[in-house]
PDB file of C-alpha atoms in Angstrom:
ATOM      1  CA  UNK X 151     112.229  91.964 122.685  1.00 71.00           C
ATOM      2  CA  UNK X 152     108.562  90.840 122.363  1.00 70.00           C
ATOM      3  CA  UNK X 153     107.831  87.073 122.449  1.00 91.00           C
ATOM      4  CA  UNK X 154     104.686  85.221 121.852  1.00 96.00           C
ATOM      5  CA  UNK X 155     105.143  81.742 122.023  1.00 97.00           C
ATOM      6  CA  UNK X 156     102.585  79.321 120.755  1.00 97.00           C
ATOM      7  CA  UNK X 157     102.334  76.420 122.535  1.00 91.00           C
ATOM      8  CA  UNK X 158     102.681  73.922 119.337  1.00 92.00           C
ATOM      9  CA  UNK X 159     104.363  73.885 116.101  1.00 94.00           C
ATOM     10  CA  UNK X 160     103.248  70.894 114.535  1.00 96.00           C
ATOM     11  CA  UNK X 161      99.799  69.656 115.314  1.00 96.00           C
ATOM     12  CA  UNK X 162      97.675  66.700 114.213  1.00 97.00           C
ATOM     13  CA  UNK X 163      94.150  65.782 114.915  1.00 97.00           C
ATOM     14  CA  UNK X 164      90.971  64.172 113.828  1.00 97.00           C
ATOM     15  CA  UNK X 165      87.626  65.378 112.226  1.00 97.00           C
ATOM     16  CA  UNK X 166      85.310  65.988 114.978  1.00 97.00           C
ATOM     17  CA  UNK X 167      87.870  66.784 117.517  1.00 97.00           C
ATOM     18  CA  UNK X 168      87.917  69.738 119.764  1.00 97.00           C
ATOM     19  CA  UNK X 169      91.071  71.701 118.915  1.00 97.00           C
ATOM     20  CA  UNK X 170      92.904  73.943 121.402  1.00 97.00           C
ATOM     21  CA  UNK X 171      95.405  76.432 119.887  1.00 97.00           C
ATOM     22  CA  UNK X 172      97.280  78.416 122.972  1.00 97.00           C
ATOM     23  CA  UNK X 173      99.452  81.766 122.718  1.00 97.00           C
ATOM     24  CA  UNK X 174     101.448  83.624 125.025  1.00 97.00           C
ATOM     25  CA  UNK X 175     103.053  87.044 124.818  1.00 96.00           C
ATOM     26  CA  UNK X 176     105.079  88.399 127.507  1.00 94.00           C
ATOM     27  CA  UNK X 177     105.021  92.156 126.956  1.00 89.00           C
ATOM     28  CA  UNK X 178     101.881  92.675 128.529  1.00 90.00           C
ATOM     29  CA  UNK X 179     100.254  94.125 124.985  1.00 90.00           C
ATOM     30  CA  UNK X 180      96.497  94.386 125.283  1.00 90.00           C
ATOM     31  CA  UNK X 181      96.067  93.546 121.525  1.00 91.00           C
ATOM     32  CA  UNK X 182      96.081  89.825 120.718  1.00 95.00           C
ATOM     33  CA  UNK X 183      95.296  88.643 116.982  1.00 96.00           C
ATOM     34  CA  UNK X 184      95.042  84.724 115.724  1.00 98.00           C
ATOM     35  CA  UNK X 185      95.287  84.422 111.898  1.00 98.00           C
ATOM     36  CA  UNK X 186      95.444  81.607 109.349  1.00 97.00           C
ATOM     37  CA  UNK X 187      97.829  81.552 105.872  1.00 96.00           C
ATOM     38  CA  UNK X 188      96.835  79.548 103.175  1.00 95.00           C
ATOM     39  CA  UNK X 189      98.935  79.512  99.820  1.00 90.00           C
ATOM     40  CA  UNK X 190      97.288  82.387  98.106  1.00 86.00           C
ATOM     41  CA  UNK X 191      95.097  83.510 100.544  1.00 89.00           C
ATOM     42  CA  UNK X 192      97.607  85.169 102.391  1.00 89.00           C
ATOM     43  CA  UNK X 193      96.794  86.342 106.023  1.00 94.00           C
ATOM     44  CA  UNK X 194      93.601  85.787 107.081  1.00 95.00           C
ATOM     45  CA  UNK X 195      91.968  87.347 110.317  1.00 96.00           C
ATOM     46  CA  UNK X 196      89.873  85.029 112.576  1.00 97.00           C
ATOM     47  CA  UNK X 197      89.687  86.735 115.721  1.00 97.00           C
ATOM     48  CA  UNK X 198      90.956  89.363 117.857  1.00 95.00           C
ATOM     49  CA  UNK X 199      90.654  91.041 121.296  1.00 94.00           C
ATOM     50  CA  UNK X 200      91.186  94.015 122.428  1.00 89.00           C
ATOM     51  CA  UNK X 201      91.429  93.184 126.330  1.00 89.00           C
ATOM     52  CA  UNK X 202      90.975  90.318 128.678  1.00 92.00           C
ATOM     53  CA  UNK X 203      87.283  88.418 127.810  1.00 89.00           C
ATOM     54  CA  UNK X 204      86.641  90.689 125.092  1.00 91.00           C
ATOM     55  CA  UNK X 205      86.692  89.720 121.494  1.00 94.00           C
ATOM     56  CA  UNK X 206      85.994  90.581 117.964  1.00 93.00           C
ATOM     57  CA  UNK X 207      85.378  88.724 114.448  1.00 95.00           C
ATOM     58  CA  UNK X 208      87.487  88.570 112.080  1.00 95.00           C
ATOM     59  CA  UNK X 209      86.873  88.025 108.489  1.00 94.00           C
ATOM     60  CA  UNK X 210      86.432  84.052 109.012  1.00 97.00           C
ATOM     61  CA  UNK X 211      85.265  83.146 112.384  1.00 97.00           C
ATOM     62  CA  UNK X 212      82.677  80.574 111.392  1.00 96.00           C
ATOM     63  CA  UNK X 213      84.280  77.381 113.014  1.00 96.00           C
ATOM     64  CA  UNK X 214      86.095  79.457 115.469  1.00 98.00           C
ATOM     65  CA  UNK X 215      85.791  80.629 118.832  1.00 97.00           C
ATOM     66  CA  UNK X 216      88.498  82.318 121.078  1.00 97.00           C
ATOM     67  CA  UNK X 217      89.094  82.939 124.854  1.00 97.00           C
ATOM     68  CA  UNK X 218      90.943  85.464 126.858  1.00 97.00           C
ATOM     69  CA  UNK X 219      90.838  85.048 130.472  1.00 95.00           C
ATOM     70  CA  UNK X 220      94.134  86.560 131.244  1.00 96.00           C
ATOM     71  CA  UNK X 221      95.853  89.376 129.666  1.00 95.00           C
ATOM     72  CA  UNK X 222      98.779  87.928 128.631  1.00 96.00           C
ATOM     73  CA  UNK X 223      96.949  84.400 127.132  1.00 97.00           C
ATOM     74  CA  UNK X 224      94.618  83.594 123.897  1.00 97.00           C
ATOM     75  CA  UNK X 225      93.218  80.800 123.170  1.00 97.00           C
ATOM     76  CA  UNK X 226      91.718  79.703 119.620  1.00 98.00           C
ATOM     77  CA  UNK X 227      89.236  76.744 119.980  1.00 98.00           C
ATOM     78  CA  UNK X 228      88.114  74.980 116.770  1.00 97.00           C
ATOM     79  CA  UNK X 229      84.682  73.393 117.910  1.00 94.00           C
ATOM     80  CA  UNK X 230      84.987  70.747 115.670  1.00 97.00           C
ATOM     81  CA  UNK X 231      87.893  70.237 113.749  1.00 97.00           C
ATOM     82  CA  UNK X 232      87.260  69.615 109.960  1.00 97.00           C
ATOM     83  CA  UNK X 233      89.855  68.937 107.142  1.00 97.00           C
ATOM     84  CA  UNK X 234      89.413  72.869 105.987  1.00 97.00           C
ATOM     85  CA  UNK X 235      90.690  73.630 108.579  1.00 98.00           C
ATOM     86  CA  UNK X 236      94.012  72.253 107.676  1.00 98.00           C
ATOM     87  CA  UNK X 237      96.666  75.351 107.500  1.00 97.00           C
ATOM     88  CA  UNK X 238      99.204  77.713 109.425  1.00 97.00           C
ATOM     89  CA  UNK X 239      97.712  79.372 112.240  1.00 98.00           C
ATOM     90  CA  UNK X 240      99.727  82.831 113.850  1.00 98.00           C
ATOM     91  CA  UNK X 241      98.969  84.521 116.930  1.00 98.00           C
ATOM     92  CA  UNK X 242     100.262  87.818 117.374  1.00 96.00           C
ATOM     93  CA  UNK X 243      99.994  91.001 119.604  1.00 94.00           C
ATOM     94  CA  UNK X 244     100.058  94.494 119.771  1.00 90.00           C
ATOM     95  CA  UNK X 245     100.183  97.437 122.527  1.00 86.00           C
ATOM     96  CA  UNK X 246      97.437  99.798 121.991  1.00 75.00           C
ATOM     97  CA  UNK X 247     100.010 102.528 122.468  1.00 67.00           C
ATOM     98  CA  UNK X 248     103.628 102.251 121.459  1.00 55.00           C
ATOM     99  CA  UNK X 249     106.188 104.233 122.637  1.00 46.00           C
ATOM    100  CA  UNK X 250     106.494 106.080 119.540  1.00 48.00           C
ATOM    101  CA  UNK X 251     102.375 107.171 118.994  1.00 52.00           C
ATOM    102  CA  UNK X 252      99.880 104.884 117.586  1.00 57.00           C
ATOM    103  CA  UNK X 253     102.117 102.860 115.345  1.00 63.00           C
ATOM    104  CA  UNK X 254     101.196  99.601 116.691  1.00 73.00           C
ATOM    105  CA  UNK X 255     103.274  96.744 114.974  1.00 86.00           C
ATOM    106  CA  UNK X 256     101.926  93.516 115.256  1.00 91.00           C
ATOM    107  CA  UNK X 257     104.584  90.731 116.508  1.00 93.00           C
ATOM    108  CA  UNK X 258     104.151  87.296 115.859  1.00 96.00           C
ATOM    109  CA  UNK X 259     104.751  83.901 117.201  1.00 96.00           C
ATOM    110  CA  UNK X 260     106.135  81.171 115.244  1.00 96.00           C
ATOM    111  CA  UNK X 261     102.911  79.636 114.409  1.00 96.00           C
ATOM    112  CA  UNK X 262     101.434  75.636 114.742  1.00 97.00           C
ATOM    113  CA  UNK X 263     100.766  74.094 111.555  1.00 97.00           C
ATOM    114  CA  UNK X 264      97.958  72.054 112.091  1.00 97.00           C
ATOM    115  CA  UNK X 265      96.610  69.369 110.112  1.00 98.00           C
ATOM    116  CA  UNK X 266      93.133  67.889 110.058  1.00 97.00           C
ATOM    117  CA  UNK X 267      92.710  63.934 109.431  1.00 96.00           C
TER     118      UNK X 267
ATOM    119  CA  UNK E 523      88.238  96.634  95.724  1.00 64.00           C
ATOM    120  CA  UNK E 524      90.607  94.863  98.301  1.00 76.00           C
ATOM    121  CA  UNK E 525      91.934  96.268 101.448  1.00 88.00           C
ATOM    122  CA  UNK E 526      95.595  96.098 100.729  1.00 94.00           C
ATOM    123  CA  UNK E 527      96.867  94.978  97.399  1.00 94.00           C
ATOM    124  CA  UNK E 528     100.190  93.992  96.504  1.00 94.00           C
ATOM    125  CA  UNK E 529     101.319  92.501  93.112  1.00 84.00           C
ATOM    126  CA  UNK E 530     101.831  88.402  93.700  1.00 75.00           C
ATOM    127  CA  UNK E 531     104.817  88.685  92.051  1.00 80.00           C
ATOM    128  CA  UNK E 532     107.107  86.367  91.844  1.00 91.00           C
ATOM    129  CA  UNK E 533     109.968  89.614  91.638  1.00 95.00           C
ATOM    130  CA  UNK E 534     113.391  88.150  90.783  1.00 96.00           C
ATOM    131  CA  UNK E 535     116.308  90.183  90.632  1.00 96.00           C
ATOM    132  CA  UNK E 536     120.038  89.508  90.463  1.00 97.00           C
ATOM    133  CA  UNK E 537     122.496  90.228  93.821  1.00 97.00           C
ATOM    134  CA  UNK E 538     123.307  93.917  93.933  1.00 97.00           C
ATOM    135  CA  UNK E 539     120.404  95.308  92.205  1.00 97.00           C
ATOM    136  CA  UNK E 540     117.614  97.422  93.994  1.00 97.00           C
ATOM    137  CA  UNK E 541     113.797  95.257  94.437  1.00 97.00           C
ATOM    138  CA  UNK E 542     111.153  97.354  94.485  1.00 96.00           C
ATOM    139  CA  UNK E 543     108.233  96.376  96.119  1.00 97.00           C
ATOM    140  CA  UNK E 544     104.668  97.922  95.793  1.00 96.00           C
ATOM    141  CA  UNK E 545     101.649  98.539  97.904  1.00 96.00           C
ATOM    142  CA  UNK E 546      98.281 100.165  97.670  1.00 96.00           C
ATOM    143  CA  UNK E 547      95.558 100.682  99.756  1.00 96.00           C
ATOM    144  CA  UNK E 548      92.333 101.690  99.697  1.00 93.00           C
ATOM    145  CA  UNK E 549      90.963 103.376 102.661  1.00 90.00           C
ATOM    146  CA  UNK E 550      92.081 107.485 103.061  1.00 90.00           C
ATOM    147  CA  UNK E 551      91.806 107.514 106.366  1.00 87.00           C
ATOM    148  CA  UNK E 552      94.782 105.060 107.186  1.00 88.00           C
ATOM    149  CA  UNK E 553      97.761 106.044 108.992  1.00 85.00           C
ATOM    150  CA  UNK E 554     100.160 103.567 110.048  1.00 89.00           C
ATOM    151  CA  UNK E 555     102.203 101.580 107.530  1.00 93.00           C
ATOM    152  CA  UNK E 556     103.920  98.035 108.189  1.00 95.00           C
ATOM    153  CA  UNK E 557     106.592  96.010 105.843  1.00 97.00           C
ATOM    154  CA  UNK E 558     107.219  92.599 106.955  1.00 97.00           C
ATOM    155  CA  UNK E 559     109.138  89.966 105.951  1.00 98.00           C
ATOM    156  CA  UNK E 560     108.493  86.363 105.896  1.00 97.00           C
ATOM    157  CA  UNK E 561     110.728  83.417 105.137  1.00 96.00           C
ATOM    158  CA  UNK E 562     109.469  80.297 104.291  1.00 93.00           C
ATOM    159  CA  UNK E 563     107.719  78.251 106.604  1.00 91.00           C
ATOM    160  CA  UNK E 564     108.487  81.093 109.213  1.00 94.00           C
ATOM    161  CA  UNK E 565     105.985  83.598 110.844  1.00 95.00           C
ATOM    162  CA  UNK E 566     105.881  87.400 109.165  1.00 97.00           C
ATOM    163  CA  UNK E 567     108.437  89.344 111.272  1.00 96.00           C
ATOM    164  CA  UNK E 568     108.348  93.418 111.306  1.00 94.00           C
ATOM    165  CA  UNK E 569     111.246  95.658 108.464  1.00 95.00           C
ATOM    166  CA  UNK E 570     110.148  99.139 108.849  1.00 93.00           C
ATOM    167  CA  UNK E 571     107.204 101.373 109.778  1.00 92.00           C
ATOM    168  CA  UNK E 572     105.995 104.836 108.662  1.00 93.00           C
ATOM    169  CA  UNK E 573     103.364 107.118 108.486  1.00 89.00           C
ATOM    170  CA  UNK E 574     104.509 110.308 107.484  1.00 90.00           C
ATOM    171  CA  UNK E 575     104.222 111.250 103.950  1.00 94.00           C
ATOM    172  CA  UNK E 576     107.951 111.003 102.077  1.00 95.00           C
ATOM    173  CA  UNK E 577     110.786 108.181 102.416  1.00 95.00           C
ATOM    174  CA  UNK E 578     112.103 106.599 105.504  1.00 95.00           C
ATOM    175  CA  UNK E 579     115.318 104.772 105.394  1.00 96.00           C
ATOM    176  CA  UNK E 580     116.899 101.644 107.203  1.00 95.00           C
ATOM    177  CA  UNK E 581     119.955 100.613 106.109  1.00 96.00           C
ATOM    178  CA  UNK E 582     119.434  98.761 103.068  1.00 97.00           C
ATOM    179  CA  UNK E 583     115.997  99.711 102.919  1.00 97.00           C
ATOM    180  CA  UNK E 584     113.690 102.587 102.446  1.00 97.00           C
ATOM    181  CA  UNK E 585     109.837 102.788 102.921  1.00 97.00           C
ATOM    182  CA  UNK E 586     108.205 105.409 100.379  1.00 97.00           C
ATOM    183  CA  UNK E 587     104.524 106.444 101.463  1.00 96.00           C
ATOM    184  CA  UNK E 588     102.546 108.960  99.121  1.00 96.00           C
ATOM    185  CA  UNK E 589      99.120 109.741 101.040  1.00 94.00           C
ATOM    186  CA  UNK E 590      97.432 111.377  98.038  1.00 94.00           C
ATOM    187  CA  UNK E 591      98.339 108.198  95.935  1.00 95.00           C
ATOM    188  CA  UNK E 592      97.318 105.781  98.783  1.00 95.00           C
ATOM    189  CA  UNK E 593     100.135 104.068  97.961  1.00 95.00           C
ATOM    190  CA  UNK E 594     103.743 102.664  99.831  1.00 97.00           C
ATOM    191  CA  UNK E 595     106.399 101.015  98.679  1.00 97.00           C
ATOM    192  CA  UNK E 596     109.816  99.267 100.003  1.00 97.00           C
ATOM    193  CA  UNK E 597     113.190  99.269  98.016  1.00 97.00           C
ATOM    194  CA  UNK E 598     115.851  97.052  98.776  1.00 98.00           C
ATOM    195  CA  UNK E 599     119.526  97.901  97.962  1.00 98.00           C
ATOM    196  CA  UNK E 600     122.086  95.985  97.185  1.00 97.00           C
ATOM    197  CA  UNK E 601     119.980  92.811  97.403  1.00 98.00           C
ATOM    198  CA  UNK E 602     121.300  90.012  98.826  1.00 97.00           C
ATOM    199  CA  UNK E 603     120.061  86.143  98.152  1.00 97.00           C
ATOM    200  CA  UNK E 604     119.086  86.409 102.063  1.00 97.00           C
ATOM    201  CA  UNK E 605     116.599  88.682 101.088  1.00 97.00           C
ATOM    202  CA  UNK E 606     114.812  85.501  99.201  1.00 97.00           C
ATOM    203  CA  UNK E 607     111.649  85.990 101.129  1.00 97.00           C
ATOM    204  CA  UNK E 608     107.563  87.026 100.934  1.00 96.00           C
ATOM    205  CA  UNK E 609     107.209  90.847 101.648  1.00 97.00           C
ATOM    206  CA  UNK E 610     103.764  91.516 103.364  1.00 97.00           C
ATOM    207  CA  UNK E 611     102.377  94.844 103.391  1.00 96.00           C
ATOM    208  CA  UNK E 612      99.810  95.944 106.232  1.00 95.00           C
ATOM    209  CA  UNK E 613      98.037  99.027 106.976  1.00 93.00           C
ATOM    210  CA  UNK E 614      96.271 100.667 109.879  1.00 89.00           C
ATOM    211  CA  UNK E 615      93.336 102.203 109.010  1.00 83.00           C
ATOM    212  CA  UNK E 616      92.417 105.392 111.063  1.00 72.00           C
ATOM    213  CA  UNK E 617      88.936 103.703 112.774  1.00 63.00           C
ATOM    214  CA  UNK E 618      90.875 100.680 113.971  1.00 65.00           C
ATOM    215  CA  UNK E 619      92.370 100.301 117.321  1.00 67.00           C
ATOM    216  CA  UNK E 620      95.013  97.618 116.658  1.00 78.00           C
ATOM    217  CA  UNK E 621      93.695  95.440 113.970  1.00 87.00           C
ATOM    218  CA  UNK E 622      96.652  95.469 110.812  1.00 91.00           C
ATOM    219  CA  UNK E 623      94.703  94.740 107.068  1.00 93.00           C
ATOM    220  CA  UNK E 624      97.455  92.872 105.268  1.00 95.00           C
ATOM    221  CA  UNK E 625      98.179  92.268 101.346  1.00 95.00           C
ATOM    222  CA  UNK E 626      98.640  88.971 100.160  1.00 93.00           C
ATOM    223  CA  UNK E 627     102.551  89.371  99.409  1.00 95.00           C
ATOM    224  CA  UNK E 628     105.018  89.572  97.153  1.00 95.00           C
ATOM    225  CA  UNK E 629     107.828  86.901  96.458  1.00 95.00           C
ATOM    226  CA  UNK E 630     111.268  88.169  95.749  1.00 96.00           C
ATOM    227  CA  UNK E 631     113.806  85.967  94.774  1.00 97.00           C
ATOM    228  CA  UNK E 632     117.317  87.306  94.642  1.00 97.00           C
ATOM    229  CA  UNK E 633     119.610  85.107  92.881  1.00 96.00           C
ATOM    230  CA  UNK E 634     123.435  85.050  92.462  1.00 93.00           C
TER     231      UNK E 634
END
C-alpha cells in the first residue's frame, strides 16, 4: 500500500513565524501535491511538482513556497505565517504512470491541521 | 463555469436504500475519473476509478461516466450508516500530467 506520512497532525504557531509543513511517500511516485480544505472551499491546490526541484502553482500559492530536494520528500514553507492561513493542509502523491495506463490516483496523507495565533 | 461541480448536498437517505451521487465537469478533453471518500476530520481516501464510457462496479458501488454528457456519477447500494461521509469527485483532464481538479463534495448521511 502507498503511504505518505506527514510529519504533524496538529500544529500551532504564531503570526510572523516561518512554518515548515513536511511529507513523505514511500512508493517512489514522482507526483507530489500539497492542498488546503476549508469548510466550503473544498480542496484547494497550492503547489505541486512533478519531479525532484521542480514545481508548479497551484490555484493559491501567494504565501506559499515548496521544496523538493529528494524524490520521495516535499516540503510546504509558509514564509510568514498569518491567521488565514489557519486550515487542513494534505499532501498527496501520484505515479506518473500506473500500472493500469494513465489513471493516476492521488493518495493522501493524513493531513496537519494547523492553526495560526 | 467551475472545473468540477458537485451538488453540496447534504444527501440523506435511510439504511438500505441506493445514494446517488452526481458529478459534472467541464473540460471534453478529460479522461480519468476519481470518487473518494472522506470521513470527518480524515484525509480523502480513493472508492473507484474509470474512464471508459458506461458503468463500472465495486461491490456496493458503481461509477457511471457518460463522455458526451461530461458527466459521472457514484451509486451506493444498500447504504450503510458507515457510509456517513463527504464524496469528492476529481477529474483528470487530458493536458495534465498528474494534477486531479476536484469538486467541492457532497455530504451523505445515511441514517438508521
Amino acid at each position: 500500500d502507498v503511504k505518505v506520512t506527514q510529519s504533524s497532525r496538529y500544529l500551532v504557531k504564531r503570526t510572523g513565524e516561518k512554518v515548515f509543513l513536511e511529507c513523505v511517500q514511500d512508493m517512489d511516485h514522482e507526483n507530489m501535491f500539497w492542498y488546503r480544505q476549508d469548510p466550503g472551499l473544498g480542496l484547494r491546490l497550492i503547489y505541486f511538482s512533478y519531479d525532484v526541484k521542480m514545481k508548479e502553482k497551484g490555484d493559491i500559492p501567494e504565501g506559499y513556497s515548496v521544496s523538493r530536494e529528494k524524490k520521495e520528500r516535499f516540503s510546504l514553507i509558509l514564509e510568514s505565517a498569518s491567521t488565514n492561513q489557519t486550515s487542513m493542509y494534505l499532501c498527496a502523491s501520484s505515479s506518473l504512470r500506473d500500472l493500469l495506463g494513465s489513471n493516476q490516483p492521488q493518495h493522501f496523507g493524513d493531513g496537519t491541521r494547523l492553526s495560526i495565533l | 463555469q467551475k472545473e468540477v461541480e458537485q451538488n453540496s448536498g447534504p444527501l440523506s437517505v435511510p439504511e438500505g436504500a441506493i445514494a446517488s451521487l452526481n458529478c459534472t465537469y467541464s473540460d471534453r478533453g478529460s479522461q480519468s475519473f476519481f470518487w473518494y471518500r472522506q470521513y470527518s476530520g480524515k484525509s480523502p481516501e480513493l472508492i473507484m476509478f474509470i474512464y471508459s464510457n458506461g458503468d463500472k462496479e465495486d461491490g456496493r458501488f458503481t461509477a457511471q461516466l457518460n463522455k458526451a454528457s461530461q458527466y459521472v456519477s457514484l451509486l451506493i447500494r444498500d447504504s450503510q450508516p458507515s457510509d456517513s461521509a463527504t464524496y469528492l469527485c476529481a477529474v483528470r483532464r487530458g493536458s495534465t500530467l498528474g494534477r486531479l481538479y476536484f469538486g467541492r463534495g457532497t455530504q451523505l448521511t445515511v441514517w438508521p
